[in-house]
XYZ file of C-alpha atoms in Angstrom:
232
model
C 189.091 -131.044 59.138
C 192.063 -131.016 61.483
C 195.325 -132.145 59.629
C 197.410 -134.670 61.702
C 194.277 -135.716 63.363
C 192.360 -137.581 60.778
C 190.933 -141.220 60.468
C 189.919 -142.166 56.806
C 187.501 -145.261 57.288
C 187.255 -145.678 53.805
C 190.033 -147.203 51.340
C 190.411 -147.462 47.705
C 191.440 -151.105 47.958
C 193.223 -153.694 45.497
C 190.838 -156.580 43.675
C 191.315 -159.801 46.236
C 192.528 -161.866 43.700
C 195.100 -160.250 42.352
C 196.397 -160.247 46.224
C 196.243 -163.786 46.503
C 197.798 -163.967 43.314
C 201.315 -162.754 44.469
C 201.199 -165.367 47.294
C 204.269 -167.594 47.282
C 206.309 -165.267 44.677
C 209.606 -164.116 46.289
C 209.248 -160.123 46.863
C 212.873 -160.023 45.091
C 211.224 -161.578 41.673
C 208.244 -158.511 42.168
C 210.759 -155.948 42.582
C 212.640 -156.742 39.920
C 209.362 -156.696 37.353
C 209.363 -152.861 39.292
C 212.753 -151.378 37.929
C 214.340 -152.505 41.452
C 212.219 -149.291 43.113
C 210.103 -150.751 45.420
C 211.726 -152.187 48.190
C 211.607 -150.854 51.818
C 215.165 -149.676 53.652
C 216.548 -152.744 55.279
C 216.833 -151.397 58.502
C 213.108 -152.689 58.551
C 213.757 -156.315 59.717
C 211.744 -159.489 60.129
C 211.204 -160.186 63.689
C 208.750 -162.912 63.835
C 208.860 -166.473 62.402
C 206.286 -166.466 60.271
C 205.922 -169.885 58.180
C 204.711 -168.093 54.438
C 205.074 -164.511 52.680
C 203.134 -161.505 54.100
C 200.766 -160.146 51.709
C 197.436 -157.664 51.986
C 196.345 -154.269 51.104
C 197.985 -151.799 53.355
C 196.437 -149.954 56.449
C 198.433 -146.822 56.795
C 199.030 -145.563 60.047
C 201.117 -141.707 60.344
C 202.149 -141.532 64.169
C 203.967 -138.970 66.153
C 207.832 -139.990 66.519
C 207.202 -142.442 70.198
C 203.353 -141.966 70.443
C 201.205 -145.195 69.276
C 197.811 -143.052 70.119
C 197.083 -143.530 66.503
C 197.979 -147.322 66.526
C 195.473 -147.894 69.062
C 192.806 -145.983 66.455
C 194.648 -148.540 64.215
C 193.334 -151.625 66.142
C 189.855 -150.653 66.106
C 189.373 -149.752 62.480
C 191.501 -152.577 60.686
C 190.366 -155.044 58.970
C 191.511 -159.107 58.515
C 193.746 -159.384 56.168
C 195.284 -156.002 56.430
C 198.798 -155.096 56.833
C 199.705 -152.391 58.673
C 201.975 -150.084 57.617
C 203.231 -147.175 60.505
C 205.402 -144.314 59.878
C 206.981 -143.633 63.220
C 208.631 -140.407 61.811
C 212.274 -141.716 61.800
C 212.194 -142.506 65.511
C 214.074 -144.962 66.994
C 214.005 -144.486 70.977
C 210.784 -145.649 71.496
C 208.917 -149.026 71.205
C 205.256 -148.283 69.738
C 203.609 -151.955 70.214
C 204.414 -155.069 71.940
C 203.025 -158.280 72.641
C 199.340 -156.863 74.284
C 198.419 -155.041 71.141
C 199.843 -157.774 68.894
C 197.822 -160.394 70.562
C 194.664 -158.216 69.870
C 195.800 -157.980 66.175
C 196.532 -161.451 65.976
C 194.153 -163.154 67.275
C 191.051 -160.469 67.094
C 191.633 -158.339 64.053
C 193.024 -161.820 62.454
C 195.305 -159.168 59.961
C 198.165 -160.247 57.538
C 200.992 -159.032 59.300
C 202.777 -155.188 60.638
C 205.374 -153.180 58.895
C 206.985 -150.675 61.288
C 209.481 -148.089 60.597
C 210.493 -148.208 64.317
C 211.098 -150.289 67.403
C 209.153 -152.814 68.895
C 209.741 -154.746 72.573
C 208.526 -158.040 74.001
C 210.784 -159.542 71.763
C 211.576 -163.213 73.425
C 207.838 -164.257 72.767
C 207.444 -162.033 69.624
C 210.231 -163.679 67.422
C 208.460 -166.865 67.943
C 205.247 -165.966 66.453
C 203.613 -166.802 63.190
C 202.413 -163.488 62.508
C 204.825 -161.471 60.236
C 206.355 -158.651 62.265
C 208.422 -156.228 60.858
C 210.333 -153.396 62.939
C 213.824 -151.547 63.126
C 214.687 -153.059 66.423
C 213.935 -153.651 69.792
C 213.758 -151.049 72.933
C 212.365 -151.326 76.392
C 211.093 -148.145 76.498
C 207.476 -147.342 75.733
C 205.509 -144.879 73.930
C 203.756 -142.078 74.707
C 199.804 -141.872 73.832
C 198.899 -138.269 73.397
C 198.907 -138.132 69.590
C 198.605 -136.480 67.081
C 198.314 -139.292 64.050
C 196.261 -140.263 61.206
C 194.950 -143.273 59.621
C 194.791 -144.347 55.614
C 196.512 -141.422 54.133
C 200.043 -141.546 52.018
C 202.786 -142.287 54.421
C 206.873 -142.780 54.113
C 207.771 -146.333 55.733
C 211.380 -147.486 54.931
C 212.091 -144.327 52.600
C 209.208 -146.125 50.323
C 205.776 -144.002 49.715
C 202.844 -145.874 50.826
C 199.309 -145.110 50.004
C 196.005 -146.771 51.558
C 195.186 -150.065 49.865
C 198.843 -150.749 47.833
C 199.462 -154.006 47.791
C 202.328 -154.550 50.770
C 204.482 -158.063 49.670
C 207.382 -159.353 52.557
C 209.390 -162.289 52.909
C 212.206 -162.886 54.846
C 214.382 -160.770 52.472
C 212.362 -157.573 53.624
C 209.659 -155.625 52.155
C 208.256 -154.026 49.219
C 205.099 -151.918 47.744
C 203.047 -152.282 44.985
C 200.752 -149.446 44.117
C 197.117 -150.598 44.215
C 196.583 -149.241 40.648
C 199.860 -151.086 38.808
C 199.212 -154.483 40.392
C 197.023 -155.979 37.884
C 200.103 -155.582 35.329
C 202.477 -156.197 37.483
C 201.366 -159.692 38.705
C 201.688 -161.583 35.375
C 205.009 -160.460 35.078
C 205.936 -161.074 38.597
C 204.806 -164.686 38.092
C 206.454 -165.691 34.884
C 209.482 -163.582 36.391
C 209.878 -166.097 39.156
C 209.060 -169.110 36.907
C 212.169 -167.929 34.740
C 214.065 -167.230 37.863
C 213.551 -170.859 39.254
C 214.663 -172.547 35.974
C 218.126 -169.701 35.913
C 219.089 -171.029 39.669
C 218.731 -174.645 38.092
C 221.243 -173.880 35.035
C 223.235 -172.150 37.361
C 223.477 -174.881 39.659
C 224.487 -176.979 37.003
C 226.505 -174.870 35.230
C 224.409 -174.196 31.829
C 225.124 -170.735 31.899
C 226.662 -168.576 29.005
C 228.380 -165.714 30.829
C 230.019 -164.405 27.906
C 227.723 -161.078 27.742
C 229.518 -159.940 31.057
C 232.903 -159.512 29.200
C 230.881 -157.625 26.267
C 229.498 -155.487 29.110
C 232.454 -154.900 30.914
C 234.448 -153.248 27.353
C 231.465 -151.576 26.259
C 231.323 -149.928 30.133
C 235.289 -149.238 29.991
C 236.613 -151.854 32.624
C 240.194 -153.101 32.195
C 241.183 -156.400 32.358
C 244.732 -156.488 33.598
C 246.738 -159.975 33.392
C 248.845 -158.982 36.289
C 248.808 -158.598 40.240
C 248.277 -155.089 41.757
C 251.175 -153.219 42.606
C 250.713 -150.374 44.949
């Protein structure tokens, strides 16, 4: 089996009901239930205009920098509801995908979204799409189609490790990765946190909040509170 040219057709998949449960929960709320250690680097930004959060199982793609042959393979093998997650080895000089390939993924494959640690092109049209599209930016420079590349292997996207079948959750803030095996225990925590966060926002807006803990924390951490102006 040639390492670097492997296409795995099967994945360990999350429970569809667990995946659906993350719909409507902000990525930030879920991340706060994961020790804030699951968010992709903010260089990967939302490039389209979806109406709702992106959530689905990861279909991972590892490409050679600036090459999209493996992405074409993903067009053949991805499934409806997948979130395609692409590791471009940090390259930002060539777009990996544009409107033509995106149209196939949206209309024929009906994926839940796509996350690319690299640029795209045809942004003049794609920015209006409802399909969630995340990328690092845009460039008219196109990719090569030579390989190598792999499908459904562990990848690094936005400085986060992603395994095939992990739950990917994205909203206007960005993207987080929820490990498949942890998703069932994280979901109820995220749901509870979301309810508490809504109540907290209302309380803060009304000024019904006790911030005395801040003074205690500052004191415990050795801050000096100086009742004077700064003097060089």
